[in-house]
PDB file of C-alpha atoms in Angstrom:
ATOM      1  CA  MET A   1       6.125   1.664   8.801  1.00 48.00           C
ATOM      2  CA  THR A   2       3.058   1.622  11.171  1.00 48.00           C
ATOM      3  CA  GLY A   3       0.092  -0.527  12.601  1.00 47.00           C
ATOM      4  CA  ASP A   4      -3.124   0.427  14.446  1.00 53.00           C
ATOM      5  CA  ASN A   5      -3.709  -2.552  16.449  1.00 76.00           C
ATOM      6  CA  PRO A   6      -3.976  -5.319  13.913  1.00 86.00           C
ATOM      7  CA  ILE A   7      -6.361  -7.997  14.215  1.00 91.00           C
ATOM      8  CA  ASP A   8      -6.350 -11.574  12.270  1.00 92.00           C
ATOM      9  CA  LYS A   9      -9.781 -12.613  12.101  1.00 95.00           C
ATOM     10  CA  ASP A  10     -12.718 -13.859   9.624  1.00 97.00           C
ATOM     11  CA  LEU A  11     -14.436 -10.846   8.825  1.00 98.00           C
ATOM     12  CA  LEU A  12     -18.210 -10.865   7.028  1.00 98.00           C
ATOM     13  CA  VAL A  13     -18.619  -9.375   3.870  1.00 98.00           C
ATOM     14  CA  ALA A  14     -21.795  -7.494   4.876  1.00 98.00           C
ATOM     15  CA  GLY A  15     -22.403  -5.375   1.735  1.00 97.00           C
ATOM     16  CA  ARG A  16     -20.769  -5.236  -1.919  1.00 97.00           C
ATOM     17  CA  GLU A  17     -21.346  -2.151  -4.507  1.00 97.00           C
ATOM     18  CA  GLU A  18     -20.236  -1.725  -8.341  1.00 96.00           C
ATOM     19  CA  VAL A  19     -18.847   1.798  -8.029  1.00 96.00           C
ATOM     20  CA  ALA A  20     -17.002   1.685 -11.494  1.00 97.00           C
ATOM     21  CA  VAL A  21     -16.523  -0.748 -14.504  1.00 96.00           C
ATOM     22  CA  GLY A  22     -14.817  -3.905 -12.654  1.00 95.00           C
ATOM     23  CA  VAL A  23     -14.496  -2.242  -9.296  1.00 97.00           C
ATOM     24  CA  ALA A  24     -16.336  -3.507  -6.625  1.00 97.00           C
ATOM     25  CA  VAL A  25     -16.461  -2.142  -3.163  1.00 98.00           C
ATOM     26  CA  LEU A  26     -16.751  -4.614  -0.132  1.00 98.00           C
ATOM     27  CA  THR A  27     -17.894  -3.553   3.221  1.00 98.00           C
ATOM     28  CA  LEU A  28     -16.695  -6.090   6.028  1.00 98.00           C
ATOM     29  CA  CYS A  29     -17.783  -6.211   9.661  1.00 98.00           C
ATOM     30  CA  ARG A  30     -16.963  -8.380  12.426  1.00 97.00           C
ATOM     31  CA  PRO A  31     -19.647 -11.137  12.681  1.00 96.00           C
ATOM     32  CA  ASP A  32     -20.137 -10.157  16.377  1.00 96.00           C
ATOM     33  CA  GLY A  33     -20.951  -6.530  15.563  1.00 95.00           C
ATOM     34  CA  ASN A  34     -17.720  -5.197  17.661  1.00 96.00           C
ATOM     35  CA  ASP A  35     -15.801  -2.338  16.761  1.00 96.00           C
ATOM     36  CA  LEU A  36     -13.065  -2.976  14.217  1.00 97.00           C
ATOM     37  CA  PRO A  37      -9.464  -1.725  15.132  1.00 96.00           C
ATOM     38  CA  ALA A  38      -8.795   2.312  14.498  1.00 96.00           C
ATOM     39  CA  TRP A  39      -7.130   3.127  10.863  1.00 97.00           C
ATOM     40  CA  SER A  40      -5.943   6.039   9.558  1.00 96.00           C
ATOM     41  CA  PRO A  41      -5.777   7.564   5.981  1.00 97.00           C
ATOM     42  CA  GLY A  42      -3.423   5.303   3.700  1.00 97.00           C
ATOM     43  CA  ALA A  43      -3.810   1.986   5.736  1.00 96.00           C
ATOM     44  CA  HIS A  44      -4.299  -1.273   4.056  1.00 95.00           C
ATOM     45  CA  VAL A  45      -5.656  -4.605   5.028  1.00 95.00           C
ATOM     46  CA  ASP A  46      -4.364  -8.386   4.052  1.00 92.00           C
ATOM     47  CA  LEU A  47      -7.238 -10.434   2.760  1.00 95.00           C
ATOM     48  CA  ALA A  48      -6.675 -14.361   2.434  1.00 92.00           C
ATOM     49  CA  LEU A  49      -8.229 -15.379  -0.609  1.00 90.00           C
ATOM     50  CA  GLY A  50      -6.899 -19.098  -0.749  1.00 84.00           C
ATOM     51  CA  PRO A  51      -4.163 -21.353   0.235  1.00 81.00           C
ATOM     52  CA  ASP A  52      -1.206 -19.017  -0.142  1.00 77.00           C
ATOM     53  CA  LEU A  53      -2.882 -16.384  -1.878  1.00 86.00           C
ATOM     54  CA  VAL A  54      -3.078 -12.802   0.039  1.00 87.00           C
ATOM     55  CA  ARG A  55      -3.779  -9.500  -1.269  1.00 89.00           C
ATOM     56  CA  SER A  56      -3.334  -6.159   0.015  1.00 91.00           C
ATOM     57  CA  TYR A  57      -6.020  -3.422  -0.510  1.00 94.00           C
ATOM     58  CA  SER A  58      -6.182  -0.128   0.518  1.00 96.00           C
ATOM     59  CA  LEU A  59      -9.029   0.866   3.308  1.00 98.00           C
ATOM     60  CA  CYS A  60     -11.222   3.576   1.443  1.00 97.00           C
ATOM     61  CA  GLY A  61     -13.742   4.208   3.666  1.00 96.00           C
ATOM     62  CA  ASP A  62     -14.543   6.418   7.041  1.00 97.00           C
ATOM     63  CA  PRO A  63     -11.654   5.801   9.343  1.00 97.00           C
ATOM     64  CA  ALA A  64     -14.429   7.452  12.086  1.00 96.00           C
ATOM     65  CA  ASP A  65     -16.663   4.146  11.345  1.00 97.00           C
ATOM     66  CA  ARG A  66     -15.410   1.627  13.833  1.00 96.00           C
ATOM     67  CA  GLY A  67     -18.349  -0.821  12.730  1.00 97.00           C
ATOM     68  CA  ALA A  68     -17.240  -1.310   9.272  1.00 98.00           C
ATOM     69  CA  TRP A  69     -14.126  -1.121   6.725  1.00 98.00           C
ATOM     70  CA  GLN A  70     -14.333  -0.733   3.069  1.00 98.00           C
ATOM     71  CA  VAL A  71     -12.243  -1.925   0.609  1.00 98.00           C
ATOM     72  CA  ALA A  72     -12.097  -1.370  -3.485  1.00 97.00           C
ATOM     73  CA  ILE A  73     -11.135  -4.375  -5.356  1.00 96.00           C
ATOM     74  CA  GLN A  74     -10.551  -4.174  -9.390  1.00 95.00           C
ATOM     75  CA  ARG A  75     -11.043  -7.170 -11.305  1.00 92.00           C
ATOM     76  CA  GLU A  76      -7.540  -7.643 -13.142  1.00 85.00           C
ATOM     77  CA  PRO A  77      -8.194 -10.053 -15.927  1.00 77.00           C
ATOM     78  CA  ASP A  78      -4.645 -10.668 -16.728  1.00 71.00           C
ATOM     79  CA  GLY A  79      -3.705 -10.527 -12.867  1.00 64.00           C
ATOM     80  CA  ARG A  80      -2.545 -13.275 -10.631  1.00 67.00           C
ATOM     81  CA  GLY A  81      -6.027 -14.507  -9.639  1.00 72.00           C
ATOM     82  CA  GLY A  82      -6.692 -12.821  -6.429  1.00 84.00           C
ATOM     83  CA  SER A  83      -8.965 -10.103  -8.020  1.00 89.00           C
ATOM     84  CA  ARG A  84     -10.950 -12.771  -9.758  1.00 90.00           C
ATOM     85  CA  LEU A  85     -11.391 -14.666  -6.942  1.00 90.00           C
ATOM     86  CA  ALA A  86     -12.502 -11.946  -5.072  1.00 92.00           C
ATOM     87  CA  HIS A  87     -14.618 -10.683  -7.245  1.00 93.00           C
ATOM     88  CA  GLU A  88     -16.599 -14.323  -7.802  1.00 93.00           C
ATOM     89  CA  ARG A  89     -16.379 -15.636  -4.225  1.00 94.00           C
ATOM     90  CA  LEU A  90     -16.461 -12.198  -1.728  1.00 96.00           C
ATOM     91  CA  THR A  91     -20.347 -11.767  -1.899  1.00 96.00           C
ATOM     92  CA  PRO A  92     -22.587 -10.291   1.104  1.00 97.00           C
ATOM     93  CA  GLY A  93     -22.940 -13.491   3.468  1.00 97.00           C
ATOM     94  CA  THR A  94     -19.457 -14.574   3.109  1.00 97.00           C
ATOM     95  CA  THR A  95     -16.674 -14.445   5.043  1.00 97.00           C
ATOM     96  CA  VAL A  96     -12.850 -13.704   4.663  1.00 97.00           C
ATOM     97  CA  ARG A  97      -9.778 -13.951   6.878  1.00 96.00           C
ATOM     98  CA  VAL A  98      -8.474 -10.252   7.070  1.00 96.00           C
ATOM     99  CA  ARG A  99      -5.112  -9.058   8.603  1.00 93.00           C
ATOM    100  CA  GLY A 100      -4.111  -5.353   9.689  1.00 92.00           C
ATOM    101  CA  PRO A 101      -4.679  -2.535   9.287  1.00 95.00           C
ATOM    102  CA  ARG A 102      -1.063  -1.669   8.573  1.00 92.00           C
ATOM    103  CA  ASN A 103       0.062   1.935   7.218  1.00 93.00           C
ATOM    104  CA  ASN A 104       3.146   2.618   5.038  1.00 90.00           C
ATOM    105  CA  PHE A 105       1.601   5.480   3.212  1.00 94.00           C
ATOM    106  CA  ALA A 106       0.448   7.846   6.390  1.00 95.00           C
ATOM    107  CA  LEU A 107      -0.394  11.054   5.681  1.00 97.00           C
ATOM    108  CA  ARG A 108       1.517  13.797   7.403  1.00 96.00           C
ATOM    109  CA  PRO A 109       0.348  16.979   8.897  1.00 96.00           C
ATOM    110  CA  ALA A 110       0.581  19.671   6.174  1.00 97.00           C
ATOM    111  CA  ARG A 111      -0.865  23.370   5.063  1.00 97.00           C
ATOM    112  CA  ARG A 112      -0.800  22.109   1.188  1.00 97.00           C
ATOM    113  CA  TYR A 113      -1.184  18.906  -0.517  1.00 98.00           C
ATOM    114  CA  LEU A 114      -1.213  17.656  -4.134  1.00 98.00           C
ATOM    115  CA  PHE A 115      -2.862  14.118  -4.253  1.00 98.00           C
ATOM    116  CA  VAL A 116      -2.041  12.450  -7.775  1.00 98.00           C
ATOM    117  CA  ALA A 117      -4.223   9.217  -8.236  1.00 98.00           C
ATOM    118  CA  GLY A 118      -4.066   6.844 -11.279  1.00 97.00           C
ATOM    119  CA  GLY A 119      -6.795   4.035 -11.849  1.00 96.00           C
ATOM    120  CA  ILE A 120      -7.481   1.970  -8.505  1.00 96.00           C
ATOM    121  CA  GLY A 121      -4.881   4.192  -6.626  1.00 96.00           C
ATOM    122  CA  ILE A 122      -7.742   6.203  -5.662  1.00 98.00           C
ATOM    123  CA  THR A 123      -8.570   4.323  -3.000  1.00 97.00           C
ATOM    124  CA  PRO A 124      -5.560   5.130  -0.466  1.00 97.00           C
ATOM    125  CA  ILE A 125      -6.026   8.561  -1.547  1.00 98.00           C
ATOM    126  CA  ARG A 126     -10.271   9.075  -1.149  1.00 98.00           C
ATOM    127  CA  PRO A 127      -9.796   9.153   3.060  1.00 98.00           C
ATOM    128  CA  MET A 128      -6.731  11.329   2.782  1.00 98.00           C
ATOM    129  CA  VAL A 129      -8.571  14.105   0.447  1.00 98.00           C
ATOM    130  CA  ALA A 130     -11.539  13.730   3.533  1.00 98.00           C
ATOM    131  CA  ALA A 131      -8.979  14.055   6.128  1.00 98.00           C
ATOM    132  CA  ALA A 132      -6.856  17.364   4.573  1.00 98.00           C
ATOM    133  CA  ASP A 133      -9.897  18.956   3.956  1.00 98.00           C
ATOM    134  CA  ALA A 134     -11.522  18.435   7.657  1.00 98.00           C
ATOM    135  CA  ALA A 135      -8.485  19.624   8.702  1.00 97.00           C
ATOM    136  CA  GLY A 136      -8.564  22.684   6.673  1.00 97.00           C
ATOM    137  CA  ALA A 137      -5.718  22.087   4.796  1.00 98.00           C
ATOM    138  CA  ASP A 138      -5.285  23.453   1.342  1.00 97.00           C
ATOM    139  CA  TRP A 139      -5.125  20.404  -1.091  1.00 98.00           C
ATOM    140  CA  ARG A 140      -5.686  19.674  -4.915  1.00 98.00           C
ATOM    141  CA  LEU A 141      -6.467  15.949  -6.164  1.00 98.00           C
ATOM    142  CA  VAL A 142      -5.402  15.203  -9.828  1.00 98.00           C
ATOM    143  CA  TYR A 143      -7.349  11.946 -10.732  1.00 98.00           C
ATOM    144  CA  GLY A 144      -6.677  10.039 -14.328  1.00 97.00           C
ATOM    145  CA  GLY A 145      -7.983   6.650 -15.240  1.00 97.00           C
ATOM    146  CA  ARG A 146      -8.939   4.842 -18.524  1.00 96.00           C
ATOM    147  CA  SER A 147     -12.035   5.925 -18.813  1.00 97.00           C
ATOM    148  CA  ARG A 148     -14.908   7.799 -16.696  1.00 96.00           C
ATOM    149  CA  THR A 149     -16.870   4.733 -16.120  1.00 97.00           C
ATOM    150  CA  SER A 150     -13.462   2.859 -14.951  1.00 96.00           C
ATOM    151  CA  MET A 151     -12.535   5.911 -12.428  1.00 98.00           C
ATOM    152  CA  ALA A 152     -14.144   4.620  -9.151  1.00 98.00           C
ATOM    153  CA  PHE A 153     -15.828   7.264  -6.694  1.00 98.00           C
ATOM    154  CA  ALA A 154     -14.923   9.915  -9.531  1.00 97.00           C
ATOM    155  CA  ALA A 155     -18.611  11.311  -9.543  1.00 96.00           C
ATOM    156  CA  THR A 156     -19.027  11.476  -5.945  1.00 97.00           C
ATOM    157  CA  LEU A 157     -15.400  13.432  -5.289  1.00 98.00           C
ATOM    158  CA  ARG A 158     -16.165  15.828  -7.702  1.00 97.00           C
ATOM    159  CA  GLU A 159     -19.982  16.357  -6.218  1.00 97.00           C
ATOM    160  CA  LYS A 160     -18.384  16.882  -2.922  1.00 97.00           C
ATOM    161  CA  TYR A 161     -15.255  18.810  -3.550  1.00 98.00           C
ATOM    162  CA  GLY A 162     -15.929  20.827  -6.805  1.00 97.00           C
ATOM    163  CA  ASP A 163     -12.951  22.417  -8.575  1.00 96.00           C
ATOM    164  CA  ARG A 164     -10.790  20.707  -6.280  1.00 98.00           C
ATOM    165  CA  VAL A 165     -11.121  17.739  -8.020  1.00 98.00           C
ATOM    166  CA  SER A 166      -9.739  17.396 -11.198  1.00 97.00           C
ATOM    167  CA  LEU A 167     -10.723  14.283 -13.472  1.00 98.00           C
ATOM    168  CA  HIS A 168      -8.742  13.287 -16.604  1.00 97.00           C
ATOM    169  CA  PRO A 169     -10.434  10.349 -18.217  1.00 97.00           C
ATOM    170  CA  GLN A 170      -7.394   9.150 -20.823  1.00 96.00           C
ATOM    171  CA  ASP A 171     -10.004   8.497 -23.595  1.00 96.00           C
ATOM    172  CA  GLU A 172     -11.736  11.933 -23.343  1.00 96.00           C
ATOM    173  CA  THR A 173      -8.264  13.983 -22.065  1.00 94.00           C
ATOM    174  CA  GLY A 174      -5.270  11.789 -22.952  1.00 95.00           C
ATOM    175  CA  LEU A 175      -2.587  11.305 -20.155  1.00 93.00           C
ATOM    176  CA  LEU A 176      -1.814  13.301 -17.428  1.00 96.00           C
ATOM    177  CA  ASP A 177       0.277  16.380 -17.690  1.00 95.00           C
ATOM    178  CA  LEU A 178       3.014  15.826 -15.412  1.00 96.00           C
ATOM    179  CA  ASP A 179       5.175  18.111 -16.862  1.00 95.00           C
ATOM    180  CA  GLY A 180       3.005  20.800 -15.938  1.00 95.00           C
ATOM    181  CA  LEU A 181       1.697  19.402 -12.832  1.00 95.00           C
ATOM    182  CA  LEU A 182       5.216  18.722 -11.510  1.00 96.00           C
ATOM    183  CA  HIS A 183       7.427  21.348 -13.410  1.00 92.00           C
ATOM    184  CA  ARG A 184       9.096  22.670 -10.051  1.00 92.00           C
ATOM    185  CA  PRO A 185       8.194  21.962  -6.168  1.00 91.00           C
ATOM    186  CA  THR A 186       5.707  24.679  -4.296  1.00 88.00           C
ATOM    187  CA  GLY A 187       5.588  23.853  -0.996  1.00 91.00           C
ATOM    188  CA  GLU A 188       3.227  21.215  -0.966  1.00 95.00           C
ATOM    189  CA  LEU A 189       3.302  17.514   0.170  1.00 97.00           C
ATOM    190  CA  VAL A 190       2.691  15.040  -2.635  1.00 97.00           C
ATOM    191  CA  TYR A 191       0.899  11.839  -2.349  1.00 98.00           C
ATOM    192  CA  CYS A 192       0.690   9.399  -5.344  1.00 97.00           C
ATOM    193  CA  CYS A 193      -0.668   5.871  -5.946  1.00 96.00           C
ATOM    194  CA  GLY A 194      -1.630   4.014  -9.165  1.00 95.00           C
ATOM    195  CA  PRO A 195       0.042   2.044 -11.673  1.00 92.00           C
ATOM    196  CA  ALA A 196       3.940   1.777 -12.070  1.00 90.00           C
ATOM    197  CA  SER A 197       4.140   3.582 -14.870  1.00 93.00           C
ATOM    198  CA  LEU A 198       2.446   6.674 -13.409  1.00 95.00           C
ATOM    199  CA  ILE A 199       4.572   6.108 -10.256  1.00 94.00           C
ATOM    200  CA  ASP A 200       7.833   5.935 -11.941  1.00 93.00           C
ATOM    201  CA  ALA A 201       6.843   9.195 -13.958  1.00 96.00           C
ATOM    202  CA  VAL A 202       6.146  11.012 -10.681  1.00 96.00           C
ATOM    203  CA  LEU A 203       9.697   9.991  -9.316  1.00 94.00           C
ATOM    204  CA  GLN A 204      11.264  11.216 -12.443  1.00 95.00           C
ATOM    205  CA  ARG A 205       9.727  14.382 -12.291  1.00 95.00           C
ATOM    206  CA  CYS A 206      10.432  15.213  -8.449  1.00 95.00           C
ATOM    207  CA  GLN A 207      13.769  13.316  -7.637  1.00 91.00           C
ATOM    208  CA  ALA A 208      15.548  16.779  -7.332  1.00 91.00           C
ATOM    209  CA  TRP A 209      12.702  17.827  -4.815  1.00 94.00           C
ATOM    210  CA  PRO A 210      13.402  18.447  -1.234  1.00 93.00           C
ATOM    211  CA  SER A 211      13.372  15.255   1.137  1.00 89.00           C
ATOM    212  CA  GLY A 212      10.088  14.297   2.252  1.00 91.00           C
ATOM    213  CA  THR A 213       7.978  16.054  -0.465  1.00 95.00           C
ATOM    214  CA  LEU A 214       6.878  12.920  -2.367  1.00 95.00           C
ATOM    215  CA  HIS A 215       5.155  10.266  -1.091  1.00 95.00           C
ATOM    216  CA  ILE A 216       4.068   6.888  -3.001  1.00 94.00           C
ATOM    217  CA  GLU A 217       2.418   3.663  -2.636  1.00 90.00           C
ATOM    218  CA  ARG A 218       3.131   1.187  -5.444  1.00 83.00           C
ATOM    219  CA  PHE A 219       0.750  -2.112  -5.728  1.00 74.00           C
ATOM    220  CA  THR A 220       3.566  -4.207  -7.446  1.00 71.00           C
ATOM    221  CA  ALA A 221       7.010  -4.651  -6.384  1.00 69.00           C
ATOM    222  CA  VAL A 222       9.978  -2.701  -8.147  1.00 68.00           C
ATOM    223  CA  ALA A 223      12.392  -4.323  -9.792  1.00 60.00           C
ATOM    224  CA  THR A 224      15.983  -3.782  -8.301  1.00 61.00           C
ATOM    225  CA  GLU A 225      19.467  -4.473  -9.059  1.00 58.00           C
ATOM    226  CA  ALA A 226      21.351  -7.488  -7.336  1.00 57.00           C
ATOM    227  CA  GLY A 227      24.522  -8.627  -7.003  1.00 59.00           C
ATOM    228  CA  VAL A 228      25.850 -12.038  -6.595  1.00 67.00           C
ATOM    229  CA  GLU A 229      24.281 -13.705  -3.897  1.00 82.00           C
ATOM    230  CA  THR A 230      26.100 -15.282  -1.136  1.00 87.00           C
ATOM    231  CA  ALA A 231      25.068 -17.141   1.913  1.00 91.00           C
ATOM    232  CA  VAL A 232      24.416 -15.222   4.663  1.00 93.00           C
ATOM    233  CA  GLU A 233      24.150 -16.410   8.415  1.00 95.00           C
ATOM    234  CA  VAL A 234      21.134 -14.709  10.348  1.00 95.00           C
ATOM    235  CA  GLU A 235      21.257 -14.742  14.086  1.00 95.00           C
ATOM    236  CA  LEU A 236      17.648 -14.806  15.325  1.00 95.00           C
ATOM    237  CA  ALA A 237      18.230 -13.179  18.789  1.00 95.00           C
ATOM    238  CA  LEU A 238      14.312 -13.703  20.143  1.00 94.00           C
ATOM    239  CA  SER A 239      14.634 -17.348  19.758  1.00 93.00           C
ATOM    240  CA  GLY A 240      18.325 -18.181  20.335  1.00 93.00           C
ATOM    241  CA  ARG A 241      18.839 -19.438  16.831  1.00 93.00           C
ATOM    242  CA  THR A 242      21.040 -19.140  14.084  1.00 95.00           C
ATOM    243  CA  VAL A 243      20.319 -20.002  10.387  1.00 95.00           C
ATOM    244  CA  THR A 244      22.304 -20.072   6.879  1.00 94.00           C
ATOM    245  CA  VAL A 245      20.704 -18.562   4.252  1.00 94.00           C
ATOM    246  CA  PRO A 246      21.831 -19.724   1.082  1.00 92.00           C
ATOM    247  CA  PRO A 247      21.757 -17.692  -2.088  1.00 91.00           C
ATOM    248  CA  GLY A 248      18.320 -18.036  -4.032  1.00 88.00           C
ATOM    249  CA  THR A 249      16.549 -18.560  -0.794  1.00 92.00           C
ATOM    250  CA  SER A 250      14.966 -15.290   1.043  1.00 93.00           C
ATOM    251  CA  ILE A 251      15.531 -14.657   4.530  1.00 95.00           C
ATOM    252  CA  LEU A 252      11.735 -15.022   5.195  1.00 95.00           C
ATOM    253  CA  ALA A 253      11.997 -18.459   3.924  1.00 92.00           C
ATOM    254  CA  ALA A 254      15.023 -19.773   5.466  1.00 94.00           C
ATOM    255  CA  VAL A 255      13.600 -18.640   9.001  1.00 94.00           C
ATOM    256  CA  GLU A 256      10.343 -20.512   8.652  1.00 92.00           C
ATOM    257  CA  GLN A 257      12.131 -23.698   7.481  1.00 92.00           C
ATOM    258  CA  ALA A 258      13.799 -23.350  10.850  1.00 92.00           C
ATOM    259  CA  GLY A 259      10.359 -23.499  12.314  1.00 92.00           C
ATOM    260  CA  VAL A 260      10.018 -19.657  13.710  1.00 93.00           C
ATOM    261  CA  GLN A 261       6.869 -18.476  12.528  1.00 89.00           C
ATOM    262  CA  VAL A 262       6.711 -14.909  11.029  1.00 89.00           C
ATOM    263  CA  LEU A 263       3.862 -12.858   9.829  1.00 85.00           C
ATOM    264  CA  SER A 264       4.067 -12.109   6.305  1.00 84.00           C
ATOM    265  CA  SER A 265       1.723 -11.591   2.993  1.00 81.00           C
ATOM    266  CA  CYS A 266       2.801 -10.389  -0.290  1.00 81.00           C
ATOM    267  CA  ARG A 267       6.012 -11.830  -0.041  1.00 85.00           C
ATOM    268  CA  GLU A 268       7.353  -9.022  -2.744  1.00 84.00           C
ATOM    269  CA  GLY A 269       8.328  -6.361  -0.090  1.00 86.00           C
ATOM    270  CA  THR A 270       5.318  -4.172  -1.160  1.00 84.00           C
ATOM    271  CA  CYS A 271       3.021  -4.744   1.936  1.00 84.00           C
ATOM    272  CA  GLY A 272       5.453  -4.540   4.847  1.00 84.00           C
ATOM    273  CA  THR A 273       3.986  -7.177   6.845  1.00 85.00           C
ATOM    274  CA  CYS A 274       7.085  -8.687   7.511  1.00 91.00           C
ATOM    275  CA  GLU A 275       9.083  -5.766   8.433  1.00 92.00           C
ATOM    276  CA  THR A 276      11.808  -7.012  11.128  1.00 95.00           C
ATOM    277  CA  THR A 277      14.017  -4.889  13.153  1.00 95.00           C
ATOM    278  CA  VAL A 278      17.393  -5.142  12.512  1.00 95.00           C
ATOM    279  CA  LEU A 279      19.986  -5.666  15.605  1.00 96.00           C
ATOM    280  CA  ALA A 280      23.128  -5.699  14.076  1.00 95.00           C
ATOM    281  CA  GLY A 281      24.541  -6.074  10.404  1.00 95.00           C
ATOM    282  CA  GLU A 282      23.943  -4.218   7.278  1.00 94.00           C
ATOM    283  CA  PRO A 283      20.394  -5.204   5.361  1.00 93.00           C
ATOM    284  CA  GLU A 284      20.716  -5.146   1.317  1.00 92.00           C
ATOM    285  CA  HIS A 285      17.128  -3.803   0.778  1.00 92.00           C
ATOM    286  CA  ARG A 286      15.162  -4.802  -2.139  1.00 91.00           C
ATOM    287  CA  ASP A 287      11.538  -3.740  -1.524  1.00 88.00           C
ATOM    288  CA  SER A 288       9.412  -0.985  -2.554  1.00 83.00           C
ATOM    289  CA  LEU A 289       8.500   0.677   0.629  1.00 84.00           C
ATOM    290  CA  LEU A 290      11.311   2.130   2.711  1.00 86.00           C
ATOM    291  CA  THR A 291      12.393   5.596   2.070  1.00 82.00           C
ATOM    292  CA  GLU A 292      15.907   6.628   1.704  1.00 80.00           C
ATOM    293  CA  GLU A 293      16.279   7.729   4.940  1.00 84.00           C
ATOM    294  CA  GLU A 294      14.885   4.713   6.198  1.00 88.00           C
ATOM    295  CA  ARG A 295      17.224   2.416   4.306  1.00 89.00           C
ATOM    296  CA  ALA A 296      19.971   4.371   5.485  1.00 89.00           C
ATOM    297  CA  ALA A 297      19.465   3.908   9.147  1.00 92.00           C
ATOM    298  CA  GLY A 298      19.504   0.173   8.226  1.00 93.00           C
ATOM    299  CA  ASP A 299      17.568  -0.558  11.616  1.00 94.00           C
ATOM    300  CA  THR A 300      14.628  -2.341   9.881  1.00 94.00           C
ATOM    301  CA  MET A 301      14.396  -4.746   6.931  1.00 94.00           C
ATOM    302  CA  MET A 302      11.296  -6.739   4.876  1.00 93.00           C
ATOM    303  CA  ILE A 303      12.765  -9.830   4.819  1.00 96.00           C
ATOM    304  CA  CYS A 304      10.921 -11.542   2.169  1.00 93.00           C
ATOM    305  CA  VAL A 305      13.181  -9.877  -0.553  1.00 92.00           C
ATOM    306  CA  SER A 306      15.986  -8.156   0.913  1.00 93.00           C
ATOM    307  CA  ARG A 307      19.179  -9.875   2.090  1.00 92.00           C
ATOM    308  CA  ALA A 308      22.336  -8.611   3.551  1.00 92.00           C
ATOM    309  CA  ARG A 309      25.562  -6.363   2.744  1.00 91.00           C
ATOM    310  CA  SER A 310      27.577  -7.699   5.724  1.00 93.00           C
ATOM    311  CA  PRO A 311      28.474 -11.680   6.029  1.00 92.00           C
ATOM    312  CA  ARG A 312      26.234 -11.702   8.893  1.00 94.00           C
ATOM    313  CA  LEU A 313      22.721 -10.161  10.599  1.00 96.00           C
ATOM    314  CA  THR A 314      21.030 -10.034  14.151  1.00 96.00           C
ATOM    315  CA  LEU A 315      17.119  -9.965  13.859  1.00 95.00           C
ATOM    316  CA  GLU A 316      14.892  -9.489  16.634  1.00 95.00           C
ATOM    317  CA  LEU A 317      13.060 -12.616  15.723  1.00 96.00           C
TER     318      LEU A 317
END
């Protein structure tokens, strides 16, 4: 998990463009015109859309442009209200509180890549494709969506990169042929982002592949098996306090109730904002971000959802 010199500031909505049915790209700038922090492909920012309403969106523009950030927001009629508020309220000239960037989906150096995107999952993949191409890597993009008109950036990606981009509107070609695409490892690093159904299907086909081959990013929390919860003692090493976290209460909530402020956003284990260093004890990971290697190391955890296997944890808070 990495942060790129993050900010927590009100940014100006300097532009807005409809790039597909129900998808708007917002251009965000500092009101004073100064540069924004650097970011790398795969990074996201958090938009505070209302009281206790924070949503994460991938940066989809050009990392070399320090003057502006771009995020693409798909309106979800059956969502939790964040995308609706963004579409209704974030018009040119308005401001929005923005935190970030953070990168839980960083592009690792490689000679070959396979990018798999579903729907609005194209947003973090778009700058990855540009970076891979600029580096001279061998890459291909397989991009699926409900229909051609709903697939943001589809036409421009195809026009710029030609046959390296394979478009699969479901109403024209059906679902992605993942069996044919992922029938065996071929030495490529695979980056996948999209709806949970796509990610779960890709994970199933790649579960026996070499460790470190597949990289995913989820928009929503994954269900986890949780045992019977018991109270856990959490020592806050920097604050010199110890809090008792009762069953049914998150560590984050207990820490906040004790008066210790922690940066947080999604509270679902998907954004990485509340990632905290573990100094002692064994976490029980329930997030959707950490790799198996990171979970096994046990030196960091998302305190919004994860708990403890040991009766006591010591955190760097």
